[in-house]
Amino acid sequence: MTFILELEHVVKRFGGLVATNDMTFAVYKGESLGLIGPNGAGKTTIFSLIMGEHKVDSGSIRLHGEELTGLPTHKRIRRGIARTYQVPRPFADMDVLANIEVGLMPDSLIEMLVSPFDHAEGRAIARSVGLAEADLHRDPAELSMGDLRKLELARTLATRPEVMLLDEVFAGLTSGEIAQISGLLKEKRQDGLTYVIVSHDLRSLEPLIDRAIAMTQGTFVCAGSYQEVMNDKAVRMAYLGH
Amino acid sequence: MTSTINWRHLLLWAVFLGGLALMPQFVTRGTLRTFIFANYLAIFAMSWDVLSGRTGYVSFGHPFLIGIGAYTSAILSYRFHVPVGWSIPIAVATTMIGGTLFFLPALRIRGSYFALVTLAFMELMYQLVQVIRPDLTGGTRGISGVQTLLRGAVNNYYLSLGLMGVIAILLWSMMRTRLGTALSAIGMNEEAVEGSGLNTTKLKLFAFMVGAAVAGIGGAFYVHYLGSIAPRALFDVNFLFTIIVAALLGGASTIIGPMLGAFFLTFLLEYLRPLLPGAERYFIYGLIALLLYMYEPRGLYELFHRGRARIFGGRA
């Protein structure tokens, strides 16, 4: 098995706060990795560092062995990595299909000017995440939280990532919606997608992941199967205080 | 947002521009001159809207760009006797290059900081044209006797109308492409556009250069209509706000909106003139703009759109 994404001795400080403290881990191609830890553990910061939304103070982040740390966010996405956000961030004045089509756009001014909108591809991606045809011309404000999450997933999938970073995709969803999104992630994985997922909903996370990494206060605690990590003393201390 | 060009859009444009083309048959020469100003104001408002209306980067330095275009063409033709056929394209290129050199660093900052930096550019230009090479710029008195392109209100009206129409149709066509959608998306959520794999700096720079080119064209043609240029008239806060209010009042992030806003404002100010000959007129238009903006932030275009939906049915 080969690594697709590697973090090595990554450090990020915000003033006096060490948000990411010498984090090292790797993600195998085709793997589904859970990143777990209590609030403030630094999980979302890791995602922001991988995407280049925050600059690392030191350390290395590689995709397919190529260094990402000097690249702006849009170039990292073109290399094959993308993320979703805890709070979905749709383009409010665009309908659902147009939102997805932004993710399909080429990063070339000429192509953007001359190539037509790819409605068929946009529709196919919408269908693949379970958005109904009737939703395509609705505004994001008219969608439920579950459909907003699907829209976020669809726009991210439209960038054709090999690795997806999923940040709290179950937050605010009903149990039915959680089951839908989980089913969707399983399908995408069968299609070859690698993902790293952060969620406070550990029960929903368990069946989705091959492996988990626990962290607290920006520091690596342990790694292993879900059960191994949850039975780890340090993890129990961080979560339960005993 | 998904774009399909249909005959109704083209028909509406034809009716709108055709109606304006018939105007000289029905109005006096004085009113026609007001229309000429409205046409140029529409060009300036559309050019402001390309960057600021679409992407949300509100520029207070637009007269700076118009000034580069106007002064370059005026100086070349008046001082160096360069034919207007050359001075105008050179002025447009100078506006794009000069504007980019100043604005490029500013495009990395956002919100009120961007607005303040661009306002400083306008003030800088106002001071510079008075003290640097006044033998060229005419200093505080500016330049008069600049060659005019055409004589008479009717000819100048058609020139300004044609210019406005061509610019409007070109911008409208551009905004209906994926690029137009991406620019509008920046205005809604720039991080999400970057997160969709698009280089937002490149997109903003392109929007800025298109806006600068249109401002340069407008500035250069306007100075050859007026036949004179003076720094106090051009780098004036009232002129700046007239451009911005025209775009916002009509409907930012659209093409027809800034045009509607320009016509509405120009005629409002003109009809208020006999009642309030001084600067008090600006209070009235400010009040109207404020009320409209509070009631419908998307402007006159949205009101028109909703009215049409109410009459003919369909989605507003």
Coordinates of C-alpha atoms in Angstrom, one line a residue:
Chain A
M1 CA 0.0 0.0 0.0
T2 CA 1.3 3.5 -0.9
F3 CA 0.8 6.7 1.0
I4 CA -1.2 9.4 -0.8
L5 CA -1.0 12.1 1.9
E6 CA 1.8 12.6 4.4
L7 CA 2.2 15.1 7.2
E8 CA 5.7 15.2 8.8
H9 CA 6.5 17.2 12.0
V10 CA 3.9 19.8 11.2
V11 CA 3.8 22.7 13.7
K12 CA 1.4 25.6 13.7
R13 CA 1.3 28.3 16.4
F14 CA -1.3 31.1 16.8
G15 CA 0.6 33.6 19.0
G16 CA 1.4 31.6 22.2
L17 CA -1.0 28.8 21.4
V18 CA 0.4 25.7 19.8
A19 CA -2.5 24.5 17.6
T20 CA -0.6 21.7 15.9
N21 CA 2.4 20.3 17.8
D22 CA 4.7 18.2 15.7
M23 CA 2.0 16.1 14.0
T24 CA 3.1 13.3 11.8
F25 CA 0.8 10.8 10.1
A26 CA 0.1 9.4 6.6
V27 CA -3.0 8.3 4.8
Y28 CA -2.9 5.3 2.5
K29 CA -4.4 5.4 -1.0
G30 CA -8.1 4.4 -0.8
E31 CA -8.1 4.6 3.0
S32 CA -10.7 6.2 5.2
L33 CA -9.1 7.7 8.2
G34 CA -10.9 9.2 11.2
L35 CA -9.3 12.1 13.0
I36 CA -10.8 12.3 16.5
G37 CA -10.3 14.4 19.6
P38 CA -12.2 16.7 21.9
N39 CA -13.2 20.3 21.1
G40 CA -10.1 22.4 20.5
A41 CA -7.9 19.4 19.7
G42 CA -6.8 21.0 16.5
K43 CA -8.5 18.7 14.0
T44 CA -9.9 21.5 11.8
T45 CA -6.6 23.3 12.0
I46 CA -4.9 20.3 10.5
F47 CA -7.4 20.5 7.6
S48 CA -6.7 24.2 7.1
L49 CA -3.0 23.5 7.1
I50 CA -3.3 20.7 4.5
M51 CA -5.4 23.0 2.3
G52 CA -3.1 26.0 2.7
E53 CA -5.7 28.2 4.4
H54 CA -3.2 28.6 7.2
K55 CA 0.6 28.5 6.7
V56 CA 2.6 25.9 8.6
D57 CA 5.3 27.2 10.8
S58 CA 7.4 24.2 10.1
G59 CA 7.1 20.7 8.8
S60 CA 6.1 19.1 5.5
I61 CA 2.8 18.2 3.9
R62 CA 3.0 16.0 0.8
L63 CA 0.5 14.7 -1.7
H64 CA 1.7 11.8 -3.9
G65 CA 5.2 12.6 -2.5
E66 CA 5.0 16.2 -3.8
E67 CA 5.4 19.1 -1.3
L68 CA 2.3 21.2 -0.9
T69 CA 3.4 23.7 1.7
G70 CA 4.4 26.4 -0.7
L71 CA 1.3 26.2 -2.8
P72 CA -1.8 28.3 -2.6
T73 CA -5.2 26.6 -1.9
H74 CA -6.4 26.5 -5.5
K75 CA -3.2 24.8 -6.7
R76 CA -3.5 22.2 -3.9
I77 CA -7.1 21.5 -5.1
R78 CA -5.9 21.1 -8.7
R79 CA -3.4 18.5 -7.4
G80 CA -6.3 16.4 -6.1
I81 CA -7.2 17.4 -2.5
A82 CA -10.4 19.2 -1.4
R83 CA -12.3 19.8 1.8
T84 CA -15.7 20.5 3.2
Y85 CA -16.5 22.8 6.1
Q86 CA -18.2 22.5 9.4
V87 CA -20.7 25.2 8.3
P88 CA -21.7 24.7 4.7
R89 CA -20.7 27.7 2.6
P90 CA -22.9 27.8 -0.5
F91 CA -23.0 30.7 -3.0
A92 CA -26.2 32.2 -1.6
D93 CA -27.5 33.9 -4.8
M94 CA -26.9 31.0 -7.1
D95 CA -29.1 28.0 -7.5
V96 CA -27.9 24.5 -6.6
L97 CA -26.8 23.5 -10.0
A98 CA -24.8 26.7 -10.5
N99 CA -23.1 26.1 -7.1
I100 CA -22.0 22.7 -8.3
E101 CA -20.8 24.1 -11.6
V102 CA -18.4 26.5 -9.8
G103 CA -16.5 23.4 -8.7
L104 CA -16.4 22.2 -12.3
M105 CA -14.8 25.3 -13.7
P106 CA -11.4 25.2 -15.3
D107 CA -8.8 27.6 -13.8
S108 CA -8.1 29.3 -17.1
L109 CA -9.6 32.6 -18.1
I110 CA -9.8 31.7 -21.8
E111 CA -11.5 28.4 -21.1
M112 CA -13.9 30.1 -18.7
L113 CA -14.8 32.6 -21.4
V114 CA -15.3 30.1 -24.3
S115 CA -16.3 26.8 -22.8
P116 CA -20.0 26.3 -22.1
F117 CA -21.5 25.4 -18.7
D118 CA -21.4 21.7 -18.2
H119 CA -24.9 21.2 -17.0
A120 CA -24.9 17.5 -17.7
E121 CA -21.9 16.9 -15.5
G122 CA -23.3 19.1 -12.8
R123 CA -26.6 17.2 -12.9
A124 CA -24.7 13.9 -12.7
I125 CA -22.7 15.0 -9.6
A126 CA -25.9 16.3 -8.0
R127 CA -27.6 12.9 -8.6
S128 CA -24.6 11.0 -7.3
V129 CA -24.9 12.8 -3.9
G130 CA -28.6 12.2 -3.8
L131 CA -29.9 15.7 -4.7
A132 CA -33.2 15.5 -6.5
E133 CA -33.7 17.1 -9.9
A134 CA -36.3 19.4 -8.3
D135 CA -33.6 20.8 -6.0
L136 CA -31.3 21.9 -8.8
H137 CA -32.9 25.2 -9.4
R138 CA -33.6 26.0 -5.8
D139 CA -31.7 28.6 -3.8
P140 CA -29.4 27.2 -1.0
A141 CA -31.6 29.1 1.5
E142 CA -34.5 26.8 0.6
L143 CA -32.5 23.6 1.4
S144 CA -32.5 21.5 4.6
M145 CA -29.2 21.1 6.5
G146 CA -28.9 17.6 5.0
D147 CA -29.3 18.9 1.5
L148 CA -26.8 21.7 2.2
R149 CA -24.3 19.1 3.3
K150 CA -25.0 17.2 0.0
L151 CA -24.5 20.4 -1.9
E152 CA -21.2 21.0 -0.2
L153 CA -20.1 17.5 -1.0
A154 CA -21.2 17.8 -4.6
R155 CA -19.3 21.1 -5.1
T156 CA -16.2 19.6 -3.5
L157 CA -16.5 16.4 -5.6
A158 CA -16.9 18.5 -8.7
T159 CA -13.2 19.5 -8.3
R160 CA -12.4 15.7 -8.8
P161 CA -10.4 15.2 -5.7
E162 CA -8.5 12.0 -4.9
V163 CA -8.4 12.9 -1.2
M164 CA -11.3 14.6 0.6
L165 CA -11.1 16.1 4.0
L166 CA -14.6 16.0 5.6
D167 CA -15.1 18.3 8.5
E168 CA -18.1 17.4 10.7
V169 CA -20.3 16.3 7.9
F170 CA -22.9 14.9 10.3
A171 CA -23.3 18.1 12.3
G172 CA -26.9 19.2 12.5
L173 CA -28.3 16.2 10.6
T174 CA -31.2 13.9 11.5
S175 CA -30.5 10.2 11.8
G176 CA -32.0 9.6 8.4
E177 CA -29.8 12.2 6.8
I178 CA -26.7 10.8 8.6
A179 CA -27.5 7.4 7.1
Q180 CA -27.8 8.9 3.7
I181 CA -24.5 10.8 3.9
S182 CA -22.8 7.6 5.3
G183 CA -24.1 5.5 2.5
L184 CA -22.9 8.1 0.0
L185 CA -19.4 8.1 1.6
K186 CA -19.2 4.3 1.4
E187 CA -20.2 4.5 -2.3
K188 CA -17.6 7.1 -3.1
R189 CA -15.0 5.0 -1.3
Q190 CA -15.8 2.1 -3.5
D191 CA -15.2 4.4 -6.4
G192 CA -11.7 4.9 -5.1
L193 CA -12.0 8.1 -3.0
T194 CA -9.6 8.5 -0.1
Y195 CA -10.9 10.5 2.8
V196 CA -10.0 11.9 6.2
I197 CA -13.0 12.6 8.3
V198 CA -13.5 14.6 11.5
S199 CA -16.7 14.1 13.5
H200 CA -18.0 14.4 17.0
D201 CA -20.5 11.8 16.2
L202 CA -18.3 8.8 17.0
R203 CA -21.1 6.2 16.6
S204 CA -21.6 7.3 13.0
L205 CA -17.9 7.5 12.4
E206 CA -17.1 4.0 13.5
P207 CA -18.5 2.0 10.5
L208 CA -17.0 4.4 8.0
I209 CA -13.3 4.4 9.0
D210 CA -10.5 1.9 8.6
R211 CA -8.3 3.6 11.1
A212 CA -8.4 6.4 13.6
I213 CA -5.9 8.9 14.9
A214 CA -6.6 10.6 18.2
M215 CA -5.2 14.0 19.1
T216 CA -5.6 16.4 21.9
Q217 CA -4.3 20.0 22.3
G218 CA -2.7 19.8 18.9
T219 CA -0.7 16.7 19.8
F220 CA -0.8 13.2 18.4
V221 CA -2.1 10.7 21.1
C222 CA -2.4 7.4 19.3
A223 CA -3.4 5.6 16.1
G224 CA -5.0 2.2 15.4
S225 CA -8.4 0.7 14.7
Y226 CA -11.4 2.5 16.1
Q227 CA -11.7 0.2 19.1
E228 CA -8.0 0.3 19.9
V229 CA -8.0 4.1 19.9
M230 CA -11.2 4.4 21.9
N231 CA -9.8 1.9 24.5
D232 CA -6.5 3.9 24.8
K233 CA -6.0 5.3 28.3
A234 CA -4.8 8.7 27.1
V235 CA -7.8 9.0 24.8
R236 CA -10.2 8.1 27.6
M237 CA -8.5 10.7 29.8
A238 CA -8.8 13.4 27.1
Y239 CA -12.5 12.6 26.4
L240 CA -13.8 11.4 29.7
G241 CA -11.3 12.8 32.2
H242 CA -10.6 9.3 33.7
Chain B
M1 CA -27.5 31.8 -12.7
T2 CA -27.3 29.1 -15.3
S3 CA -27.2 30.9 -18.6
T4 CA -29.2 30.4 -21.7
I5 CA -29.5 33.2 -24.3
N6 CA -33.0 33.4 -25.6
W7 CA -34.8 35.7 -28.0
R8 CA -36.6 37.5 -25.2
H9 CA -33.3 38.8 -23.8
L10 CA -32.2 40.0 -27.2
L11 CA -35.6 41.6 -27.9
L12 CA -35.5 43.5 -24.6
W13 CA -32.0 44.8 -25.5
A14 CA -33.2 45.8 -28.9
V15 CA -36.3 47.6 -27.5
F16 CA -34.2 49.4 -24.9
L17 CA -31.5 50.5 -27.2
G18 CA -34.0 51.1 -30.1
G19 CA -36.1 53.3 -27.8
L20 CA -33.0 55.4 -26.9
A21 CA -32.0 55.6 -30.5
L22 CA -35.3 57.3 -31.3
M23 CA -34.9 59.8 -28.5
P24 CA -33.6 62.8 -30.6
Q25 CA -36.9 62.8 -32.4
F26 CA -38.8 63.6 -29.2
V27 CA -36.7 65.7 -26.9
T28 CA -35.0 69.1 -27.0
R29 CA -31.3 69.5 -27.5
G30 CA -30.9 70.5 -23.8
T31 CA -32.5 67.2 -22.7
L32 CA -30.4 65.4 -25.2
R33 CA -27.2 66.7 -23.5
T34 CA -28.6 65.4 -20.2
F35 CA -28.9 62.0 -22.0
I36 CA -25.4 62.2 -23.2
F37 CA -24.2 62.7 -19.6
A38 CA -26.4 59.8 -18.5
N39 CA -24.9 57.6 -21.2
Y40 CA -21.3 58.4 -20.0
L41 CA -22.4 57.9 -16.4
A42 CA -23.8 54.5 -17.3
I43 CA -20.4 53.6 -18.8
F44 CA -18.6 54.7 -15.7
A45 CA -21.1 52.8 -13.4
M46 CA -20.9 49.6 -15.5
S47 CA -17.1 49.8 -15.4
W48 CA -17.2 50.2 -11.6
D49 CA -19.6 47.3 -11.3
V50 CA -17.3 44.9 -13.1
L51 CA -15.0 44.8 -10.2
S52 CA -16.9 46.2 -7.2
G53 CA -20.5 45.1 -8.0
R54 CA -19.5 41.6 -8.9
T55 CA -16.7 40.7 -6.5
G56 CA -17.6 43.0 -3.6
Y57 CA -14.3 44.8 -3.7
V58 CA -15.8 48.3 -3.3
S59 CA -13.5 50.8 -5.0
F60 CA -13.6 54.5 -4.1
G61 CA -10.8 55.2 -6.6
H62 CA -12.8 54.9 -9.8
P63 CA -12.2 58.5 -10.9
F64 CA -8.5 57.7 -10.7
L65 CA -9.0 55.3 -13.6
I66 CA -11.3 57.6 -15.5
G67 CA -8.8 60.4 -14.9
I68 CA -5.9 58.4 -16.4
G69 CA -7.9 57.7 -19.6
A70 CA -9.2 61.3 -19.9
Y71 CA -5.8 63.0 -19.1
T72 CA -3.8 60.7 -21.3
S73 CA -5.9 61.2 -24.4
A74 CA -6.3 65.0 -23.7
I75 CA -2.5 65.5 -23.2
L76 CA -1.6 63.4 -26.3
S77 CA -4.0 65.1 -28.6
Y78 CA -3.8 68.7 -27.2
R79 CA -0.1 68.9 -26.3
F80 CA 1.5 66.5 -28.8
H81 CA -1.1 66.6 -31.6
V82 CA -1.5 62.8 -31.6
P83 CA -4.6 61.9 -33.7
V84 CA -7.6 61.0 -31.6
G85 CA -7.7 57.6 -33.4
W86 CA -4.4 56.9 -31.6
S87 CA -4.7 58.9 -28.4
I88 CA -7.8 57.0 -27.3
P89 CA -6.4 53.5 -27.6
I90 CA -3.2 54.6 -26.0
A91 CA -5.3 56.1 -23.2
V92 CA -7.2 52.9 -22.7
A93 CA -3.9 50.8 -22.5
T94 CA -2.4 53.4 -20.1
T95 CA -5.4 53.1 -17.9
M96 CA -5.2 49.4 -17.8
I97 CA -1.4 49.3 -17.1
G98 CA -1.3 52.3 -14.8
G99 CA -4.4 51.2 -12.9
T100 CA -3.0 47.7 -12.5
L101 CA 0.3 48.9 -11.1
F102 CA -1.5 50.9 -8.4
F103 CA -4.4 48.5 -7.7
L104 CA -2.6 45.1 -7.9
P105 CA -1.2 45.4 -4.3
A106 CA -4.6 46.7 -3.1
L107 CA -6.4 43.6 -4.4
R108 CA -4.7 41.5 -1.7
I109 CA -6.6 43.5 1.0
R110 CA -10.3 43.4 1.6
G111 CA -13.3 45.3 2.8
S112 CA -13.0 48.8 4.2
Y113 CA -9.2 48.7 3.8
F114 CA -9.5 48.2 0.1
A115 CA -12.0 51.0 -0.2
L116 CA -9.8 53.4 1.8
V117 CA -6.6 52.6 -0.2
T118 CA -8.5 53.2 -3.5
L119 CA -9.9 56.5 -2.1
A120 CA -6.3 57.5 -1.4
F121 CA -5.4 56.8 -5.1
M122 CA -8.1 59.3 -6.2
E123 CA -6.8 61.9 -3.8
L124 CA -3.2 61.2 -4.9
M125 CA -4.1 61.6 -8.6
Y126 CA -5.9 64.9 -7.7
Q127 CA -2.8 66.3 -6.1
L128 CA -0.4 64.9 -8.7
V129 CA -2.0 66.4 -11.7
Q130 CA -1.8 69.8 -10.1
V131 CA 1.9 69.8 -9.2
I132 CA 3.6 67.3 -11.5
R133 CA 4.2 68.7 -14.9
P134 CA 1.5 71.3 -14.9
D135 CA 2.8 72.3 -18.3
L136 CA 1.3 69.1 -19.5
T137 CA -1.8 68.7 -17.2
G138 CA -2.7 72.3 -17.1
G139 CA -2.4 72.3 -13.2
T140 CA -5.4 73.4 -11.3
R141 CA -7.0 74.9 -14.4
G142 CA -6.8 71.8 -16.4
I143 CA -6.8 71.7 -20.2
S144 CA -9.4 73.4 -22.4
G145 CA -9.7 73.4 -26.2
V146 CA -9.2 69.6 -26.4
Q147 CA -10.3 68.3 -29.8
T148 CA -13.9 67.2 -29.9
L149 CA -14.8 64.1 -31.9
L150 CA -18.1 65.3 -33.3
R151 CA -20.1 68.5 -33.3
G152 CA -23.7 68.9 -32.2
A153 CA -25.9 67.2 -29.5
V154 CA -27.5 64.7 -31.8
N155 CA -24.2 63.3 -33.2
N156 CA -22.6 63.2 -29.7
Y157 CA -25.8 61.5 -28.4
Y158 CA -25.5 58.8 -30.9
L159 CA -21.8 58.4 -30.3
S160 CA -22.3 58.0 -26.5
L161 CA -25.3 55.8 -27.0
G162 CA -23.4 53.5 -29.4
L163 CA -20.5 53.3 -27.0
M164 CA -22.7 52.5 -24.1
G165 CA -24.6 49.9 -26.1
V166 CA -21.5 48.2 -27.4
I167 CA -19.9 48.1 -23.9
A168 CA -23.2 46.9 -22.3
I169 CA -23.6 44.0 -24.8
L170 CA -20.0 43.0 -24.5
L171 CA -20.1 43.0 -20.7
W172 CA -23.4 41.3 -20.7
S173 CA -22.0 38.5 -22.9
M174 CA -18.9 38.2 -20.8
M175 CA -21.0 38.0 -17.6
R176 CA -23.1 35.1 -19.0
T177 CA -20.0 32.9 -19.3
R178 CA -18.5 30.8 -16.6
L179 CA -16.1 33.7 -15.9
G180 CA -19.0 36.0 -15.1
T181 CA -20.4 33.3 -12.7
A182 CA -17.0 33.0 -11.0
L183 CA -16.8 36.7 -10.5
S184 CA -20.2 36.8 -8.9
A185 CA -19.3 33.8 -6.8
I186 CA -16.3 35.8 -5.4
G187 CA -18.7 38.5 -4.2
M188 CA -20.7 35.8 -2.4
N189 CA -17.9 33.8 -0.8
E190 CA -14.3 34.3 -2.0
E191 CA -12.9 31.5 0.2
A192 CA -15.4 29.0 -1.3
V193 CA -14.3 30.0 -4.8
E194 CA -10.6 29.5 -3.9
G195 CA -11.8 26.2 -2.3
S196 CA -13.3 25.2 -5.7
G197 CA -9.8 25.3 -7.2
L198 CA -10.0 28.8 -8.8
N199 CA -7.3 31.4 -8.5
T200 CA -9.3 34.3 -7.2
T201 CA -6.4 36.8 -7.5
K202 CA -6.3 36.1 -11.2
L203 CA -10.0 36.5 -11.5
K204 CA -10.1 39.8 -9.6
L205 CA -7.2 41.1 -11.6
F206 CA -9.0 40.3 -14.8
A207 CA -12.2 41.9 -13.6
F208 CA -10.2 45.0 -12.6
M209 CA -8.5 45.2 -16.0
V210 CA -11.8 44.9 -17.8
G211 CA -13.3 47.6 -15.5
A212 CA -10.2 49.8 -16.1
A213 CA -10.4 49.4 -19.9
V214 CA -14.1 50.4 -19.8
A215 CA -13.3 53.4 -17.5
G216 CA -10.4 54.4 -19.8
I217 CA -12.7 54.3 -22.9
G218 CA -15.4 56.3 -21.1
G219 CA -12.9 58.8 -19.7
A220 CA -11.2 59.3 -23.1
F221 CA -14.4 59.7 -25.1
Y222 CA -15.9 61.9 -22.4
V223 CA -13.0 64.4 -22.5
H224 CA -13.3 64.5 -26.3
Y225 CA -17.0 65.3 -25.9
L226 CA -16.5 68.0 -23.3
G227 CA -13.4 69.5 -25.0
S228 CA -11.9 70.3 -21.6
I229 CA -10.7 68.6 -18.4
A230 CA -10.2 70.0 -14.9
P231 CA -9.0 68.1 -11.8
R232 CA -11.6 69.5 -9.5
A233 CA -14.5 68.2 -11.6
L234 CA -13.0 64.8 -12.2
F235 CA -11.5 63.9 -8.8
D236 CA -14.5 65.0 -6.9
V237 CA -16.3 63.0 -4.2
N238 CA -19.7 63.9 -5.6
F239 CA -18.7 62.5 -9.0
L240 CA -17.3 59.4 -7.3
F241 CA -20.5 58.8 -5.3
T242 CA -22.7 59.5 -8.3
I243 CA -21.0 56.6 -10.1
I244 CA -21.3 54.3 -7.1
V245 CA -24.9 55.3 -6.2
A246 CA -25.9 54.8 -9.9
A247 CA -24.6 51.3 -9.8
L248 CA -26.1 50.4 -6.5
L249 CA -29.4 52.2 -7.0
G250 CA -29.9 50.5 -10.4
G251 CA -28.8 47.1 -9.2
A252 CA -25.2 46.0 -8.7
S253 CA -23.9 42.8 -10.3
T254 CA -26.1 43.3 -13.3
I255 CA -25.5 45.2 -16.6
I256 CA -28.9 46.9 -17.0
G257 CA -28.9 48.0 -13.3
P258 CA -26.1 50.5 -13.5
M259 CA -27.6 51.9 -16.7
L260 CA -31.0 52.3 -15.1
G261 CA -29.4 53.9 -12.1
A262 CA -27.4 56.3 -14.2
F263 CA -30.5 57.5 -16.1
F264 CA -32.5 57.8 -12.9
L265 CA -29.9 59.7 -11.0
T266 CA -29.0 62.0 -13.9
F267 CA -32.6 63.0 -14.5
L268 CA -33.3 63.3 -10.8
L269 CA -30.4 65.7 -10.4
E270 CA -31.5 67.6 -13.5
Y271 CA -35.1 68.0 -12.5
L272 CA -34.1 69.0 -9.0
R273 CA -31.8 71.8 -10.4
P274 CA -34.5 74.5 -10.7
L275 CA -35.7 73.7 -7.1
L276 CA -32.3 73.3 -5.5
P277 CA -29.6 74.9 -7.6
G278 CA -26.8 74.2 -5.1
A279 CA -25.2 71.1 -3.7
E280 CA -28.3 70.5 -1.6
R281 CA -29.6 68.4 -4.5
Y282 CA -27.1 65.7 -3.4
F283 CA -28.9 65.4 0.0
I284 CA -32.2 64.7 -1.8
Y285 CA -30.6 62.0 -4.1
G286 CA -28.8 60.6 -1.1
L287 CA -32.0 60.3 0.8
I288 CA -33.8 58.6 -2.2
A289 CA -30.8 56.3 -2.6
L290 CA -30.9 55.4 1.1
L291 CA -34.6 54.7 1.1
L292 CA -34.5 52.6 -2.0
Y293 CA -31.4 50.8 -0.7
M294 CA -33.2 50.1 2.6
Y295 CA -36.3 48.9 0.9
E296 CA -34.7 46.9 -1.9
P297 CA -30.9 46.5 -1.7
R298 CA -30.8 44.9 -5.1
G299 CA -31.9 48.2 -6.7
L300 CA -34.3 49.4 -9.4
Y301 CA -33.6 46.3 -11.5
E302 CA -35.0 44.0 -8.9
L303 CA -38.1 46.2 -8.5
F304 CA -38.5 46.1 -12.3
H305 CA -38.0 42.3 -12.2
R306 CA -40.5 41.8 -9.5
G307 CA -43.1 44.0 -11.2
R308 CA -42.6 42.0 -14.4
A309 CA -43.1 38.7 -12.5
R310 CA -46.2 40.1 -10.9
I311 CA -47.7 41.1 -14.2
F312 CA -46.6 38.2 -16.4
G313 CA -46.3 35.5 -13.7
G314 CA -43.1 33.5 -13.0
R315 CA -40.3 33.7 -10.5
A316 CA -39.1 37.2 -9.4

